[in-house]
Amino acid sequence: MMDLQKLTIGKALNLGLRRAMEEDPKVLMMGEDIGKLGGVFRITDGLQKDFGEQRVLDTPLAESGIIGTAVGLAVRGFRPVCEIQFEGFIFPGFDQISSQLAKLHYRTQGRVKMPVVIRVPFGGGIGAVEHHSESPESLFSHIAGLKVVSISNAADAYWGIQEAIRSDDPILFFEPKKLYHSGALKMEIDTETSPGRVFGSRVVREGTTATVVSYGPSVKVALDAATAAEEEGKSLEVIDLRTLSPLDLGPVFESVRKTGRLIAVSEAPLESSLTSEIAARVQQECFYSLESPVLRVAGFDTPYPPAKLEEHYLPDLDRVLHAVDRSLSW
Amino acid sequence: MPSEQWTHPEPGEGPAAIAAQPSPEQVIAGLRATSEGGAELTQLLTPEGQRIPSEQFDSYVADVDDEVLRNLYRDMVLVRRADREANAMQRQGQLGIWVPLLGQEAAQIGSGRALGPRDMAFPSYREHGVAYARGVDLRDLLGIFRCTDHSGWDYQAHRFHPYTIVIGNQVLNAAGYAMGQKFEGKVGDDDGEATICYFGDGATSQGDVHEGFVWGAVYDAPLVFFCQNNQWAISEPTERQSRLPLYQRARGYGFPGIRVDGNDVLACLAVTRWALEQCRHGNGPVLIEAFTYRMDAHTTTDDPTRYRLSDELEEWKLKDPIERVRAYLARGGGADHDFFDGVQAEADEFAAQLREHTFNMPEPPPDRIFANVYAEPSPVLDAQREEYLSYLDGFATAGEH
Ligand SMILES: Cc1ncc(C[n+]2csc(CCOP(=O)(O)OP(=O)(O)O)c2C)c(N)n1
């Protein structure tokens, strides 16, 4: 049965979480302020009211506690979904993520399953103070045993969160906070008919001149750049990675073989990042198809600056177009 | 060392004592019902402005005559006025966000004014009153909230560390600093140094805070842990963090814990002076729980109507930290209308200056992004900066055509 709803990313996540809780009584939400307040971004709005305090836990204020107890709950057969309030506050939980969450399945030869999802609002552009605008996804992508995904639109949010919760692997689920409540990004979603698997990279706009690969909040930037480039007679193919680890680069290789050029866009700093990994693998797999070096448009190798400077720090449409021009002029 | 403040029945003192232990539910219900702070609350000035004598603490405020009290009053009024102005400026889009201190003026001014020039303070992010007491120009502080910089003051000159937003992080940093004071032999007598570290009730759940307690205790660090229990961690009440009154936790680490009326500036001054004295003399850390209330939203992005009742707010209004000093001064003839009006006028002028300064705060130039990432030069960053600046130049040239 079709049930079409026009949703923002935030609302799509809320409905997706609700649906996962309805379908499986072992699904729990845990995090700071996620109950009465509905989370600082209201993504869990109304869930505690309907599912009770034992399924939507307003936890004490400690990220290591949230993630460490989620690990234990998972050992006991629950499927915890943790909310980290802002990406900059995930680090007190880093030890539990890297030492336990990511490794228990391996350490126990598969006996222990870790169906834990950690939802992380990430990225900049909201004019916030320190620690509220970072992009630490590459750090987590480096940890084996962990899956790292991101979403960039409401349909993927709705179906993706459910897919992540159903997965028996630990998943870091990065959500572009800047886009949560964007009315312009509202999408009509059929909330009944599953599109099948959500994760894995996907071509979101076809083109022939150059490929732009991105994820999370930068996908919108890439798409806007493609629209602008079209006016100048350039056709950009845009790929949304969606799965950041293990990286699914098949569609990227295919695209680069067609266009011969690749620009990777991300808000994260450059050094030792996902964009570094993409560049390395693409030059290895597509060496003879490349017409120019893989270029990267990203944050700088600096701490996230004061918000008055974030428009300079964040990749925008102009910086993407500039990179396209540089690629073409090679 | 005065120890009554932190003695309570030893567990296992006998069957009767154990039988009398309240159930967890009772403890929690008790916590919520303790808007009076309980019998353990140290108070020198009641909400009605009556002076309560204290055998233990009177000597710590023996110098506080009407003039000193008038100054404390003035401090609190100025800081509150600045806070309201900043809140309003956020609403007008001049600040990205504001973290209100409304209601916590006494805890901050009382403790901040207890510090000596060589003492060091480690704040979290709501300590604008302590910043003021440390001589930080609040105009420098506003840059954080206008998002022009992460920290705008000279921490060494003011002995006031940069704000810390990650909950609890600064507690370990403060412990390390205090260990340094100890290692350098700066404790032992009245001339000793001490460190004070501020954090909220919510923060007490963080592992870093626990570890800070352990380090402070093990190394006998001259460290005052100053917990402003404003009853809420965003939407979560204190009982989401603890079954016990927070000050009692100190016992488990082996140092004194004390609960002070956080809305009583005199008591906060006295108790903090006492705690600092303990530290200066090498007796190791002290935990102070300042029992207070956050009268405004958590930050300007928060909506407290979703989680707390207006009744609670009304009840706390009656315990206003400024009003009780005013009542005391007025009743005893320590200050007259002219004084109160004068302070108000001064506060308005102070706020107007803040506003003007905020409006005129210069925008940081783009190359600020690359400045001070490292103490030593970095060719990689130099290259990134040059590349970005020449990219920006390209726009300027394009615009000229
Ligand atoms: C490690 C970490 N987790 C989450 C946050 C988000 N956050 C900011 S303030 C706050 C509540 C803190 O409450 P409390 O410690 O009681 O201090 P208060 O704000 O009431 O002064 C939370 C959850 C953070 N800043 N750092």
mmCIF file of C-alpha atoms in Angstrom, chain A residues 31-38 40 42 45-46 48 53 57-64 85 88-89 92 127-132 270-271 299-313 316-320 322 326, chain B residues 94 96-97 144-151 163-167 169 202-207 233-236 240-241 301-304 306-308 363-371 373-374 380-381 384-385 387-388 391-392 395:
data_model
loop_
_atom_site.group_PDB
_atom_site.id
_atom_site.type_symbol
_atom_site.label_atom_id
_atom_site.label_comp_id
_atom_site.label_asym_id
_atom_site.label_seq_id
_atom_site.Cartn_x
_atom_site.Cartn_y
_atom_site.Cartn_z
ATOM 1 C CA GLY A 31 20.743 9.740 24.842
ATOM 2 C CA GLU A 32 20.783 13.126 26.524
ATOM 3 C CA ASP A 33 17.530 15.087 26.469
ATOM 4 C CA ILE A 34 15.880 12.733 23.983
ATOM 5 C CA GLY A 35 12.780 12.167 26.153
ATOM 6 C CA LYS A 36 10.632 15.088 27.176
ATOM 7 C CA LEU A 37 12.590 17.515 25.053
ATOM 8 C CA GLY A 38 12.615 15.193 22.050
ATOM 9 C CA VAL A 40 17.882 19.191 21.013
ATOM 10 C CA ARG A 42 13.582 17.173 18.174
ATOM 11 C CA ASP A 45 10.008 14.040 19.491
ATOM 12 C CA GLY A 46 7.047 12.200 20.984
ATOM 13 C CA GLN A 48 9.090 8.739 24.998
ATOM 14 C CA GLU A 53 10.820 5.795 29.770
ATOM 15 C CA LEU A 57 16.024 6.690 28.000
ATOM 16 C CA ASP A 58 17.048 10.170 29.066
ATOM 17 C CA THR A 59 20.478 9.043 30.165
ATOM 18 C CA PRO A 60 22.886 10.591 32.618
ATOM 19 C CA LEU A 61 25.211 13.046 30.961
ATOM 20 C CA ALA A 62 28.030 10.796 29.809
ATOM 21 C CA GLU A 63 28.839 9.589 26.327
ATOM 22 C CA SER A 64 31.123 6.777 27.419
ATOM 23 C CA GLN A 85 23.892 15.455 20.943
ATOM 24 C CA GLY A 88 31.943 17.257 18.984
ATOM 25 C CA PHE A 89 30.770 15.397 22.085
ATOM 26 C CA PRO A 92 34.241 10.790 25.633
ATOM 27 C CA GLY A 127 26.436 29.420 13.197
ATOM 28 C CA ALA A 128 27.277 27.577 16.409
ATOM 29 C CA VAL A 129 30.036 27.867 18.986
ATOM 30 C CA GLU A 130 32.930 25.390 19.266
ATOM 31 C CA HIS A 131 32.410 21.623 18.995
ATOM 32 C CA HIS A 132 29.011 21.940 17.320
ATOM 33 C CA LEU A 270 41.813 17.001 4.145
ATOM 34 C CA GLU A 271 44.638 15.094 5.731
ATOM 35 C CA GLY A 299 37.567 21.855 5.050
ATOM 36 C CA PHE A 300 41.087 22.980 5.861
ATOM 37 C CA ASP A 301 43.537 21.225 8.151
ATOM 38 C CA THR A 302 42.600 23.508 11.001
ATOM 39 C CA PRO A 303 40.216 23.234 13.904
ATOM 40 C CA TYR A 304 36.724 24.267 12.903
ATOM 41 C CA PRO A 305 36.923 28.075 12.950
ATOM 42 C CA PRO A 306 34.660 30.516 14.777
ATOM 43 C CA ALA A 307 31.330 30.511 13.009
ATOM 44 C CA LYS A 308 31.814 33.966 11.503
ATOM 45 C CA LEU A 309 34.397 32.297 9.284
ATOM 46 C CA GLU A 310 32.596 29.096 8.461
ATOM 47 C CA GLU A 311 31.441 30.277 5.068
ATOM 48 C CA HIS A 312 35.125 30.336 4.151
ATOM 49 C CA TYR A 313 35.807 26.982 5.715
ATOM 50 C CA ASP A 316 30.452 25.857 -1.289
ATOM 51 C CA LEU A 317 29.173 25.835 -4.805
ATOM 52 C CA ASP A 318 31.841 28.254 -6.036
ATOM 53 C CA ARG A 319 34.672 26.188 -4.651
ATOM 54 C CA VAL A 320 33.246 23.085 -6.313
ATOM 55 C CA HIS A 322 36.413 26.249 -9.306
ATOM 56 C CA ARG A 326 40.786 23.329 -12.636
ATOM 57 C CA GLN B 94 23.574 40.040 17.153
ATOM 58 C CA GLY B 96 24.776 33.416 17.602
ATOM 59 C CA ILE B 97 23.776 31.977 20.947
ATOM 60 C CA ILE B 144 32.659 33.622 21.704
ATOM 61 C CA PHE B 145 28.927 34.156 21.425
ATOM 62 C CA ARG B 146 29.151 36.435 18.428
ATOM 63 C CA CYS B 147 31.187 33.611 16.933
ATOM 64 C CA THR B 148 34.176 35.759 16.068
ATOM 65 C CA ASP B 149 36.564 33.736 18.212
ATOM 66 C CA HIS B 150 36.807 30.794 20.580
ATOM 67 C CA SER B 151 38.331 32.677 23.490
ATOM 68 C CA TYR B 163 35.711 28.352 28.470
ATOM 69 C CA THR B 164 35.212 24.620 28.008
ATOM 70 C CA ILE B 165 32.146 23.377 26.205
ATOM 71 C CA VAL B 166 32.773 19.630 26.275
ATOM 72 C CA ILE B 167 31.132 18.682 29.555
ATOM 73 C CA ASN B 169 36.805 18.088 30.274
ATOM 74 C CA GLY B 202 24.905 17.194 34.836
ATOM 75 C CA ALA B 203 28.656 17.141 34.423
ATOM 76 C CA THR B 204 29.067 15.041 37.556
ATOM 77 C CA SER B 205 28.031 12.012 35.495
ATOM 78 C CA GLN B 206 30.970 12.331 33.139
ATOM 79 C CA GLY B 207 33.915 10.010 33.563
ATOM 80 C CA ALA B 233 21.136 19.672 32.708
ATOM 81 C CA ILE B 234 19.198 20.999 29.738
ATOM 82 C CA SER B 235 15.999 18.953 30.190
ATOM 83 C CA GLU B 236 17.323 16.457 32.704
ATOM 84 C CA ARG B 240 18.910 11.822 36.337
ATOM 85 C CA GLN B 241 22.525 12.082 37.429
ATOM 86 C CA THR B 301 18.129 27.672 21.646
ATOM 87 C CA ASP B 302 16.424 25.754 24.457
ATOM 88 C CA ASP B 303 12.718 25.590 25.251
ATOM 89 C CA PRO B 304 12.327 24.893 28.985
ATOM 90 C CA ARG B 306 8.836 21.413 27.376
ATOM 91 C CA TYR B 307 10.276 19.965 30.556
ATOM 92 C CA ARG B 308 9.786 22.113 33.639
ATOM 93 C CA GLU B 363 34.734 40.539 11.585
ATOM 94 C CA PRO B 364 37.723 38.220 11.647
ATOM 95 C CA PRO B 365 39.625 38.119 8.338
ATOM 96 C CA PRO B 366 39.589 34.797 6.457
ATOM 97 C CA ASP B 367 43.243 34.048 7.178
ATOM 98 C CA ARG B 368 42.347 33.881 10.881
ATOM 99 C CA ILE B 369 41.204 30.337 10.029
ATOM 100 C CA PHE B 370 44.839 29.324 9.588
ATOM 101 C CA ALA B 371 46.376 31.265 12.441
ATOM 102 C CA VAL B 373 46.840 25.999 14.573
ATOM 103 C CA TYR B 374 50.379 25.117 15.614
ATOM 104 C CA VAL B 380 51.170 22.437 4.644
ATOM 105 C CA LEU B 381 48.945 25.020 6.276
ATOM 106 C CA GLN B 384 46.505 25.921 2.146
ATOM 107 C CA ARG B 385 46.259 29.521 3.281
ATOM 108 C CA GLU B 387 45.911 28.799 -2.103
ATOM 109 C CA TYR B 388 42.712 29.903 -0.432
ATOM 110 C CA TYR B 391 41.285 31.844 -4.748
ATOM 111 C CA LEU B 392 39.521 34.706 -2.928
ATOM 112 C CA PHE B 395 36.845 36.872 -7.108
#
